[in-house]
Amino acid sequence: DIPVLEMISVQRRRYLPAGFLSHAAGYVGEVSEQQIEASNGRLRPGDFAGKFGLEQQYNDVLQGTDGKRRVVVNSVGKEMKDMPLSAQEAIPGKQIQLSIDYDLQLVAEQSLGARPGAVVALDPRNGEVLAMVSHPAADPNDFAVRISADEWKRLNEDPEKPLLDRAIQAQLAPGSVFKIVTATAMLEDHVPSESFKTVCPGYASFFGRQYHCWVYYAKTGRKSHGVTDLHEAILKSCDVFFYTVGLRLGIDRLAYYASHFGIGHKTGIDLPSEEPGLMPSPGWVQRVLHRKWYQGEVISVATGQGAVTTTPVQLARMIGGIASGGVFMQPHMLKDASNVGVDRFPISEPTVEKITDAMYGVVNEPGGTGGQLRLAGIELSGKSGTAQVIGYDTLARIHKEKKFEDNAWFVGYAPRRNPEIVVSVLVQESGKHGGEAAGPVVRDIIKAYYDKKNKKEGQYTAETNVPAPRTKPVSTVVTVPRAPRVVLKRPEATSEETARPVSERER
C-alpha cells in the first residue's frame, strides 16, 4: 500500500499469431478526431475502435461502454473507501460468431504459403465465407495499442502491399476464368450456335493483327488445339475459340451477362473497403478514356484480358452462382446472418448442364487444364485462368522480370451441380498457369472439406489421384469432425475514476 503509487489497468486486443485471418479480422487503433466528433460523446482521446476489417465493420457491436464511479479522495489522492458517492456499471460489448471454418482456414493459409495472393472459400448455398486469406499480411497485434509513425510508413510503402486485402481489393484481369461468362452468353443467346466449332492452329487473325492462343507459347511441344467445340474450348481453354465467339457476341452482350454475374459491382460482403472490379463497355471507354470503343477490344475481354478486372471474392460468387443455376448469394462472414442478399439471374437448365459438365471436364477429362487436381470420389470442377500482366513478346525482351510474370487463377467447386463449396484462388506473379499454381490450393481446401464431412458421416476419405506438392499432407491438419467457429469477443468494459482515466477502453 504505497500512497503515491496508482495502478492503471490497460486492456489490449490480442489476435491470432503469424497474421492468421489478419485482413479479415482487421485491427483496432486509437480513435481519430472525426470518430470522436461522430460518437456523440461515447469516445474520447485515447480510446480505441475498429479501424479495418471485421473490427471496423462490427465496431458498434463489439465495443462496449465504460462505467463511471465517483469517489472521495484524500490529500494524497487515495480513495476513501468508506465514502462512496455514485457508480454507473460498465456495459460489455457483444461477441460475434463468424462463418469461418477454422480448419479450412488453416489449410488455406498453409497451402497458399508465403506466395502473394488470396483465397476465398464460400458456401454458395447461403453465402457464408468458410475461409479467407490474403498474403502478404501484417500482424494485427502490431496495431493493438499504438503503431509508430515509422512502422506505419514502412507498411504503406512496402511494394508487397501487406495492408491490401487481396481477397476483396485486388482488381486484376481474371484471365480464362472469364471464358465461363463468354460461354454462358453464347449458349443463352445462341450466338454462335451451340454446334459452332473453330480450327485453332495456335493463332487467329483479326483486323490485320495476329492473336495467339496460349498453347502457342506452351512448353508441352503442342502449338495448336485443332478443331474445337465449346466443351473442348472450356476443357483446354482455347483462346482462338473464345476470340471468335467474343467477336460474334459483341461487347454489349458480354457486358450484359458479366454485369448480371456481378463483375463491376461490389458483392456486398460485410467487410469495409471492398472494390468493385471493372467490366468495360463503349460507354465506359467514352466516359473515362475519352475515346471510342474499338471492335477488336472485345477479343481481349472475351478471354478475361484487356480492361476487365475482378476480385477473388467476385469470382467465387460468380462461378458458384452459375453452377447453382443463376442464384448469386451475398457473401458474408457473420454466422447465421439475417437479411442476406441474393441476386437471381435466370440461366436455362441446358446451359447450366453444359457449362458445369465442361468445368467438370477441366479437372476430370483428358486434356483438361486442371487434370492434376483430380480427387477420387469428389466431383471437383472448375476453371483455370492465367492472366498476362504484359504481352509474352515484351516479357521475353525484358528477361521475364518477376513483377511482370503471369497471375494464376483457379476457381473450383464441388459437387458438379448445386455446389456446397466454391474456392477462388489467386497467386500473383507466379509465372505458371492457373491449374499448376493456384489449382492445388483449391484441391487442398475442397479435399479438407470433404474429409471432414465424410468423417462426420462415417464415410471414406478421398484420395488425390496426383499427389499435391506439399510438405505436409492436408489430412494431418484436419483432425476433428467439425471445425470450431471463430468468435470475436470484446473484453468487458472497465470503470474510471473521477477527474482522471484509469483505463483505456478497448475492444
Coordinates of C-alpha atoms in Angstrom, one line a residue:
D1 CA 0.0 0.0 0.0
I2 CA 2.1 2.9 -1.3
P3 CA 0.2 6.2 -1.1
V4 CA 1.8 7.9 -4.1
L5 CA 1.5 4.8 -6.4
E6 CA -1.5 4.4 -8.6
M7 CA -2.2 1.3 -10.7
I8 CA -3.8 1.9 -14.1
S9 CA -5.4 -1.0 -15.9
V10 CA -4.9 -1.0 -19.7
Q11 CA -6.6 -3.5 -22.0
R12 CA -5.2 -4.5 -25.3
R13 CA -6.6 -6.6 -28.2
R14 CA -4.8 -9.9 -28.8
Y15 CA -5.0 -11.5 -32.3
L16 CA -4.1 -14.9 -33.5
P17 CA -0.4 -15.1 -34.2
A18 CA 1.5 -15.1 -37.6
G19 CA -1.1 -13.0 -39.3
F20 CA -3.7 -15.7 -39.2
L21 CA -7.0 -14.3 -40.6
S22 CA -5.4 -10.9 -40.3
H23 CA -7.0 -9.0 -43.1
A24 CA -10.5 -10.2 -42.5
A25 CA -10.3 -9.7 -38.7
G26 CA -8.8 -6.3 -39.1
Y27 CA -7.4 -4.3 -36.2
V28 CA -8.2 -1.6 -33.6
G29 CA -6.4 1.7 -33.3
E30 CA -6.7 5.0 -31.4
V31 CA -9.7 6.9 -32.4
S32 CA -9.4 9.9 -34.7
E33 CA -10.9 13.4 -34.2
Q34 CA -13.5 12.6 -36.8
Q35 CA -14.5 9.4 -34.9
I36 CA -14.7 11.3 -31.6
E37 CA -16.9 14.0 -33.2
A38 CA -19.2 11.4 -34.7
S39 CA -19.6 9.4 -31.5
N40 CA -22.0 11.7 -29.6
G41 CA -19.7 11.8 -26.6
R42 CA -19.1 8.0 -26.4
L43 CA -15.5 8.2 -27.5
R44 CA -12.6 10.3 -26.1
P45 CA -9.0 10.9 -27.0
G46 CA -7.0 7.7 -26.2
D47 CA -9.9 5.4 -26.8
F48 CA -9.6 2.5 -29.3
A49 CA -12.0 1.5 -32.0
G50 CA -12.1 -0.8 -35.1
K51 CA -10.0 0.6 -38.0
F52 CA -10.1 -2.2 -40.5
G53 CA -11.8 -5.5 -41.4
L54 CA -14.4 -7.0 -39.1
E55 CA -13.2 -4.9 -36.2
Q56 CA -14.3 -1.8 -38.2
Q57 CA -17.4 -3.4 -39.7
Y58 CA -18.9 -4.5 -36.4
N59 CA -17.3 -1.9 -34.1
D60 CA -20.7 -0.8 -32.7
V61 CA -21.5 -4.4 -31.7
L62 CA -18.1 -5.3 -30.3
Q63 CA -17.4 -2.1 -28.4
G64 CA -19.0 -1.7 -25.0
T65 CA -19.4 1.4 -22.8
D66 CA -17.2 2.3 -19.9
G67 CA -18.6 2.6 -16.4
K68 CA -18.1 5.5 -14.1
R69 CA -17.5 5.8 -10.4
R70 CA -17.4 9.0 -8.3
V71 CA -15.2 8.7 -5.3
V72 CA -13.8 10.9 -2.5
V73 CA -10.0 11.0 -2.2
N74 CA -7.8 12.4 0.5
S75 CA -5.0 14.9 0.2
V76 CA -2.6 12.5 -1.5
G77 CA -5.2 11.2 -3.9
K78 CA -6.0 8.0 -2.2
E79 CA -9.6 6.8 -2.4
M80 CA -11.6 6.9 0.9
K81 CA -13.4 3.6 0.5
D82 CA -15.9 4.3 3.3
M83 CA -17.3 7.3 1.4
P84 CA -18.6 6.1 -2.0
L85 CA -20.8 8.6 -4.0
S86 CA -22.2 7.0 -7.1
A87 CA -21.4 4.4 -9.8
Q88 CA -22.5 3.5 -13.3
E89 CA -21.9 0.0 -14.4
A90 CA -19.9 -0.8 -17.4
I91 CA -21.7 -2.4 -20.4
P92 CA -19.5 -5.0 -22.1
G93 CA -19.6 -5.3 -25.8
K94 CA -21.2 -8.3 -27.5
Q95 CA -19.4 -11.1 -29.3
I96 CA -19.9 -12.1 -32.9
Q97 CA -19.6 -15.6 -34.3
L98 CA -18.0 -15.9 -37.7
S99 CA -18.8 -18.4 -40.5
I100 CA -15.1 -19.0 -40.9
D101 CA -14.2 -22.7 -40.6
Y102 CA -11.0 -22.8 -38.5
D103 CA -9.6 -25.9 -40.1
L104 CA -10.4 -24.9 -43.7
Q105 CA -8.8 -21.5 -42.9
L106 CA -5.7 -23.3 -41.6
V107 CA -5.5 -25.4 -44.8
A108 CA -5.9 -22.3 -46.9
E109 CA -3.2 -20.4 -45.1
Q110 CA -0.7 -23.3 -45.3
S111 CA -1.5 -24.2 -48.9
L112 CA -1.1 -20.7 -50.2
G113 CA 2.1 -20.3 -48.1
A114 CA 4.2 -17.2 -48.5
R115 CA 3.2 -16.6 -52.1
P116 CA 1.4 -13.3 -52.8
G117 CA -2.2 -13.9 -53.5
A118 CA -5.6 -14.6 -52.0
V119 CA -8.0 -17.4 -51.2
V120 CA -11.8 -17.1 -50.8
A121 CA -13.9 -20.2 -49.9
L122 CA -17.7 -19.8 -49.9
D123 CA -20.8 -21.9 -49.3
P124 CA -22.7 -20.8 -52.4
R125 CA -26.0 -22.0 -50.9
N126 CA -26.1 -19.3 -48.3
G127 CA -23.1 -17.0 -48.9
E128 CA -21.1 -17.9 -45.8
V129 CA -17.4 -17.3 -46.1
L130 CA -15.6 -20.5 -45.0
A131 CA -12.1 -19.3 -45.4
M132 CA -10.4 -16.1 -46.5
V133 CA -6.7 -15.4 -46.9
S134 CA -4.6 -12.5 -48.2
H135 CA -0.8 -12.7 -48.4
P136 CA 1.4 -11.0 -47.6
A137 CA -0.1 -9.7 -44.3
A138 CA 0.9 -7.5 -41.4
D139 CA 0.5 -8.8 -37.9
P140 CA -2.6 -7.0 -36.4
N141 CA -1.0 -7.4 -32.9
D142 CA 1.3 -4.6 -34.0
F143 CA -1.7 -2.3 -34.1
A144 CA -3.2 -3.5 -30.8
V145 CA -2.2 -0.4 -28.8
R146 CA -0.3 2.1 -31.0
I147 CA 1.9 1.7 -34.0
S148 CA 4.9 4.0 -34.6
A149 CA 4.9 6.5 -37.4
D150 CA 8.0 4.8 -38.9
E151 CA 6.3 1.4 -38.9
W152 CA 3.1 2.8 -40.4
K153 CA 5.2 4.4 -43.2
R154 CA 7.1 1.2 -43.8
L155 CA 3.9 -0.8 -44.2
N156 CA 2.3 1.7 -46.5
E157 CA 5.4 2.0 -48.7
D158 CA 6.2 -1.7 -48.9
P159 CA 6.0 -2.8 -52.6
E160 CA 4.4 -6.1 -51.5
K161 CA 1.4 -4.2 -50.1
P162 CA 0.8 -6.1 -46.9
L163 CA -2.1 -3.8 -46.0
L164 CA -4.0 -4.6 -49.2
D165 CA -6.7 -7.2 -48.6
R166 CA -6.3 -9.0 -51.9
A167 CA -9.4 -11.1 -51.3
I168 CA -11.7 -8.1 -51.8
Q169 CA -9.4 -5.4 -53.1
A170 CA -7.1 -6.9 -55.7
Q171 CA -8.7 -5.8 -59.0
L172 CA -6.9 -7.9 -61.6
A173 CA -7.6 -9.4 -65.0
P174 CA -9.4 -12.8 -64.4
G175 CA -7.8 -14.5 -67.4
S176 CA -9.6 -17.6 -68.8
V177 CA -12.0 -17.8 -65.8
F178 CA -13.9 -15.1 -67.7
K179 CA -14.5 -17.6 -70.5
I180 CA -17.3 -19.0 -68.5
V181 CA -19.1 -15.7 -68.9
T182 CA -18.5 -15.8 -72.7
A183 CA -19.6 -19.4 -72.9
T184 CA -22.8 -18.8 -70.9
A185 CA -23.6 -15.8 -73.1
M186 CA -23.0 -17.9 -76.2
L187 CA -25.4 -20.6 -75.1
E188 CA -28.1 -18.3 -73.8
D189 CA -28.1 -16.0 -76.9
H190 CA -27.4 -18.8 -79.4
V191 CA -24.7 -16.6 -80.9
P192 CA -23.0 -18.5 -82.4
S193 CA -24.9 -21.8 -82.3
E194 CA -24.2 -24.5 -79.8
S195 CA -22.6 -26.6 -82.5
F196 CA -20.1 -23.9 -83.5
K197 CA -16.5 -25.1 -83.9
T198 CA -13.2 -23.4 -84.7
V199 CA -9.9 -24.6 -86.0
C200 CA -7.1 -23.5 -83.7
P201 CA -3.7 -23.5 -85.4
G202 CA -2.3 -21.7 -82.3
Y203 CA -3.3 -18.2 -83.5
A204 CA -6.0 -16.3 -85.4
S205 CA -6.0 -13.1 -87.5
F206 CA -8.5 -10.3 -86.9
F207 CA -8.4 -6.7 -88.2
G208 CA -4.9 -7.3 -89.8
R209 CA -3.4 -8.5 -86.5
Q210 CA -2.4 -11.9 -85.3
Y211 CA -3.8 -13.1 -81.9
H212 CA -2.1 -16.1 -80.4
C213 CA -3.6 -18.9 -78.3
W214 CA -1.9 -19.7 -75.0
V215 CA -1.0 -23.1 -76.4
Y216 CA 1.3 -21.5 -78.9
Y217 CA 3.7 -20.5 -76.1
A218 CA 3.2 -23.7 -74.1
K219 CA 6.2 -25.8 -73.2
T220 CA 4.4 -29.0 -73.9
G221 CA 5.5 -29.1 -77.6
R222 CA 2.0 -28.8 -78.9
K223 CA 1.3 -25.5 -80.7
S224 CA -2.4 -25.8 -81.5
H225 CA -5.8 -27.2 -80.4
G226 CA -7.1 -28.2 -83.8
V227 CA -10.8 -28.5 -84.4
T228 CA -12.5 -27.3 -81.2
D229 CA -16.1 -27.1 -80.0
L230 CA -17.4 -25.3 -76.8
H231 CA -16.9 -28.3 -74.5
E232 CA -13.3 -28.7 -75.6
A233 CA -12.7 -25.0 -75.7
I234 CA -13.5 -24.8 -71.9
L235 CA -11.7 -28.0 -71.2
K236 CA -8.5 -26.9 -72.9
S237 CA -9.1 -23.2 -72.5
C238 CA -8.7 -22.4 -76.2
D239 CA -8.3 -18.7 -76.8
V240 CA -9.0 -18.8 -80.5
F241 CA -12.4 -20.3 -79.9
F242 CA -13.3 -17.5 -77.5
Y243 CA -11.7 -14.8 -79.6
T244 CA -14.2 -15.7 -82.3
V245 CA -17.2 -16.1 -80.0
G246 CA -16.5 -12.8 -78.4
L247 CA -16.5 -11.0 -81.8
R248 CA -19.8 -12.7 -82.7
L249 CA -21.4 -11.7 -79.5
G250 CA -20.1 -8.2 -79.2
I251 CA -19.1 -6.2 -76.2
D252 CA -22.7 -5.2 -75.3
R253 CA -23.9 -8.7 -74.8
L254 CA -20.7 -9.7 -72.9
A255 CA -21.1 -6.7 -70.6
Y256 CA -24.8 -7.5 -70.1
Y257 CA -24.1 -11.0 -68.8
A258 CA -20.9 -10.1 -66.9
S259 CA -22.7 -7.3 -65.1
H260 CA -25.6 -9.6 -64.1
F261 CA -23.0 -12.1 -62.8
G262 CA -21.5 -9.4 -60.5
I263 CA -18.5 -8.1 -62.4
G264 CA -18.1 -4.4 -62.0
H265 CA -20.2 -4.4 -58.8
K266 CA -19.3 -5.0 -55.1
T267 CA -20.5 -8.3 -53.8
G268 CA -21.8 -6.6 -50.6
I269 CA -19.6 -8.7 -48.3
D270 CA -19.6 -7.5 -44.7
L271 CA -16.1 -6.0 -44.9
P272 CA -15.2 -2.4 -45.4
S273 CA -13.3 -1.1 -48.5
E274 CA -14.4 -3.8 -51.0
E275 CA -13.5 -2.9 -54.6
P276 CA -16.0 -3.4 -57.5
G277 CA -13.7 -4.5 -60.3
L278 CA -14.5 -3.3 -63.8
M279 CA -16.5 -4.5 -66.8
P280 CA -15.5 -2.3 -69.8
S281 CA -18.1 -1.1 -72.3
P282 CA -18.2 1.5 -75.0
G283 CA -19.9 3.9 -72.6
W284 CA -17.1 3.4 -70.0
V285 CA -14.4 4.0 -72.7
Q286 CA -16.0 7.2 -73.8
R287 CA -16.6 8.5 -70.3
V288 CA -13.3 7.6 -68.7
L289 CA -10.8 7.3 -71.6
H290 CA -12.5 9.9 -73.8
R291 CA -12.3 7.9 -77.0
K292 CA -14.4 5.5 -79.0
W293 CA -14.6 1.7 -78.5
Y294 CA -12.6 -0.3 -81.0
Q295 CA -14.3 -3.6 -82.1
G296 CA -11.1 -5.5 -81.6
E297 CA -11.0 -4.8 -77.9
V298 CA -13.8 -7.4 -77.3
I299 CA -11.3 -10.1 -78.4
S300 CA -9.2 -9.5 -75.3
V301 CA -12.2 -9.0 -73.0
A302 CA -13.8 -12.3 -74.1
T303 CA -10.8 -14.2 -72.7
G304 CA -10.5 -12.2 -69.5
Q305 CA -7.8 -9.8 -70.6
G306 CA -7.8 -6.1 -71.5
A307 CA -9.6 -3.7 -69.2
V308 CA -11.8 -6.3 -67.4
T309 CA -10.8 -6.7 -63.7
T310 CA -12.2 -8.8 -60.9
T311 CA -11.5 -9.6 -57.3
P312 CA -11.2 -13.2 -55.8
V313 CA -14.5 -12.9 -53.9
Q314 CA -16.3 -11.8 -57.1
L315 CA -15.1 -14.8 -59.0
A316 CA -16.0 -17.2 -56.2
R317 CA -19.5 -15.8 -56.1
M318 CA -19.8 -15.7 -59.9
I319 CA -18.8 -19.3 -60.5
G320 CA -20.8 -20.6 -57.5
G321 CA -23.8 -18.7 -58.8
I322 CA -23.6 -20.0 -62.4
A323 CA -23.1 -23.6 -61.1
S324 CA -26.2 -23.1 -58.9
G325 CA -28.4 -22.2 -61.8
G326 CA -28.2 -18.4 -61.6
V327 CA -28.5 -17.9 -57.8
F328 CA -25.9 -15.5 -56.6
M329 CA -25.8 -15.2 -52.8
Q330 CA -24.3 -12.2 -51.0
P331 CA -21.0 -13.3 -49.3
H332 CA -20.9 -12.7 -45.5
M333 CA -18.6 -13.5 -42.6
L334 CA -21.2 -13.3 -39.9
K335 CA -22.5 -16.8 -39.0
D336 CA -26.3 -17.2 -39.4
A337 CA -26.6 -13.6 -40.7
S338 CA -30.1 -12.3 -41.4
N339 CA -31.2 -10.4 -44.4
V340 CA -28.6 -11.9 -46.7
G341 CA -29.0 -10.5 -50.2
V342 CA -29.5 -12.7 -53.2
D343 CA -29.4 -11.9 -56.9
R344 CA -31.3 -14.2 -59.3
F345 CA -30.5 -14.3 -63.0
P346 CA -32.3 -17.0 -64.9
I347 CA -29.9 -19.4 -66.8
S348 CA -31.6 -22.2 -68.7
E349 CA -31.1 -25.7 -67.4
P350 CA -29.4 -26.9 -70.6
T351 CA -26.9 -24.1 -70.4
V352 CA -26.1 -24.9 -66.7
E353 CA -25.6 -28.5 -67.6
K354 CA -23.3 -27.8 -70.5
I355 CA -21.2 -25.3 -68.5
T356 CA -20.9 -27.4 -65.4
D357 CA -20.1 -30.5 -67.5
A358 CA -17.3 -28.6 -69.2
M359 CA -15.9 -27.3 -65.8
Y360 CA -16.1 -30.9 -64.5
G361 CA -14.1 -31.9 -67.6
V362 CA -11.4 -29.3 -66.9
V363 CA -10.4 -31.5 -63.9
N364 CA -11.6 -35.0 -64.8
E365 CA -11.3 -35.4 -68.6
P366 CA -8.1 -36.0 -70.6
G367 CA -6.6 -32.7 -71.8
G368 CA -8.2 -30.6 -69.1
T369 CA -6.1 -27.7 -67.8
G370 CA -6.8 -28.9 -64.2
G371 CA -6.2 -32.7 -64.7
Q372 CA -3.6 -32.9 -62.0
L373 CA -6.2 -31.8 -59.4
R374 CA -8.5 -34.8 -59.7
L375 CA -9.9 -36.2 -56.5
A376 CA -11.3 -39.8 -56.2
G377 CA -14.9 -39.8 -55.2
I378 CA -15.3 -36.0 -55.4
E379 CA -16.8 -34.1 -58.4
L380 CA -14.2 -31.3 -58.2
S381 CA -14.9 -28.9 -61.1
G382 CA -13.6 -25.6 -62.1
K383 CA -11.8 -23.2 -64.4
S384 CA -8.2 -22.1 -64.6
G385 CA -7.1 -18.7 -65.6
T386 CA -3.7 -17.3 -66.5
A387 CA -3.7 -13.5 -66.8
Q388 CA -0.9 -11.7 -68.6
V389 CA 0.5 -8.6 -66.9
I390 CA 2.2 -7.7 -70.1
G391 CA 2.5 -9.3 -73.5
Y392 CA 4.6 -12.5 -73.9
D393 CA 6.8 -11.0 -76.5
T394 CA 7.5 -8.0 -74.3
L395 CA 8.1 -10.3 -71.3
A396 CA 10.7 -12.2 -73.3
R397 CA 12.5 -9.0 -74.2
I398 CA 12.8 -7.8 -70.6
H399 CA 14.1 -11.2 -69.5
K400 CA 11.0 -12.2 -67.5
E401 CA 11.2 -9.8 -64.6
K402 CA 9.3 -11.3 -61.7
K403 CA 6.9 -8.4 -61.3
F404 CA 5.7 -8.9 -64.8
E405 CA 5.1 -12.7 -64.6
D406 CA 1.6 -14.0 -65.2
N407 CA -1.0 -14.1 -62.4
A408 CA -2.5 -17.5 -61.8
W409 CA -6.2 -18.1 -61.0
F410 CA -8.3 -21.2 -60.3
V411 CA -11.9 -21.2 -59.2
G412 CA -13.1 -24.7 -58.2
Y413 CA -16.2 -26.1 -56.6
A414 CA -17.9 -29.4 -55.7
P415 CA -20.1 -31.2 -56.5
R416 CA -20.6 -30.7 -60.2
R417 CA -24.0 -29.1 -59.9
N418 CA -25.6 -27.3 -57.0
P419 CA -22.2 -27.0 -55.2
E420 CA -21.7 -27.0 -51.5
I421 CA -18.3 -25.2 -51.6
V422 CA -16.6 -22.9 -54.1
V423 CA -13.0 -21.8 -53.8
S424 CA -11.3 -18.9 -55.7
V425 CA -7.5 -18.7 -55.6
L426 CA -5.2 -16.0 -56.9
V427 CA -1.4 -16.5 -57.0
Q428 CA 0.2 -13.3 -58.2
E429 CA 3.3 -13.2 -60.4
S430 CA 3.6 -16.9 -60.3
G431 CA 4.9 -17.3 -63.9
K432 CA 2.8 -20.6 -64.0
H433 CA -0.6 -21.3 -65.4
G434 CA -3.6 -21.3 -63.1
G435 CA -4.1 -25.1 -62.9
E436 CA -0.5 -25.5 -61.8
A437 CA 0.0 -22.6 -59.4
A438 CA -3.5 -21.9 -58.0
G439 CA -5.3 -25.2 -58.6
P440 CA -3.5 -27.2 -55.9
V441 CA -4.7 -24.8 -53.2
V442 CA -8.3 -25.2 -54.4
R443 CA -7.8 -29.0 -54.3
D444 CA -6.4 -29.0 -50.8
I445 CA -9.3 -26.9 -49.4
I446 CA -12.0 -29.0 -51.1
K447 CA -10.3 -32.2 -50.1
A448 CA -10.2 -31.0 -46.5
Y449 CA -13.9 -30.0 -46.7
Y450 CA -14.9 -33.5 -47.8
D451 CA -12.5 -35.3 -45.4
K452 CA -14.3 -33.6 -42.5
K453 CA -17.7 -34.1 -43.9
N454 CA -17.1 -37.8 -44.6
K455 CA -15.6 -38.3 -41.1
K456 CA -18.6 -36.8 -39.5
E457 CA -20.9 -39.1 -41.6
G458 CA -18.6 -42.1 -41.1
Q459 CA -17.7 -42.4 -44.7
Y460 CA -14.4 -42.8 -46.6
T461 CA -11.7 -40.2 -47.0
A462 CA -11.0 -39.0 -50.6
E463 CA -7.5 -39.6 -52.0
T464 CA -5.9 -37.5 -54.7
N465 CA -5.0 -39.2 -58.0
V466 CA -2.0 -37.0 -58.3
P467 CA -0.1 -36.1 -55.0
A468 CA -0.1 -32.5 -54.1
P469 CA 3.3 -30.8 -54.0
R470 CA 3.1 -30.0 -50.2
T471 CA 5.4 -30.7 -47.4
K472 CA 2.5 -31.8 -45.2
P473 CA -0.5 -33.8 -46.3
V474 CA -3.8 -32.0 -45.7
S475 CA -5.1 -34.9 -43.7
T476 CA -2.6 -34.2 -40.9
V477 CA -4.3 -30.8 -40.5
V478 CA -7.9 -32.0 -40.4
T479 CA -8.3 -33.8 -37.1
V480 CA -11.8 -33.0 -35.9
P481 CA -15.1 -33.9 -37.5
R482 CA -16.4 -30.3 -37.4
A483 CA -14.3 -27.2 -37.2
P484 CA -14.7 -24.7 -34.4
R485 CA -16.0 -21.4 -35.4
V486 CA -14.0 -18.2 -34.9
V487 CA -15.5 -15.8 -32.4
L488 CA -14.6 -12.1 -31.9
K489 CA -15.3 -11.0 -28.4
R490 CA -14.7 -7.7 -26.7
P491 CA -13.2 -7.8 -23.2
E492 CA -15.5 -6.4 -20.6
A493 CA -15.5 -2.6 -20.3
T494 CA -13.8 -1.1 -17.2
S495 CA -14.6 1.7 -14.9
E496 CA -13.0 5.1 -14.5
E497 CA -12.3 7.4 -11.5
T498 CA -13.5 10.9 -11.3
A499 CA -11.2 13.5 -13.0
R500 CA -8.7 11.1 -14.4
P501 CA -8.9 8.0 -16.6
V502 CA -7.5 4.8 -15.1
S503 CA -8.1 2.6 -18.1
E504 CA -8.3 2.8 -21.8
R505 CA -11.5 1.4 -23.4
E506 CA -10.6 -1.2 -26.0
R507 CA -12.3 -3.9 -27.8

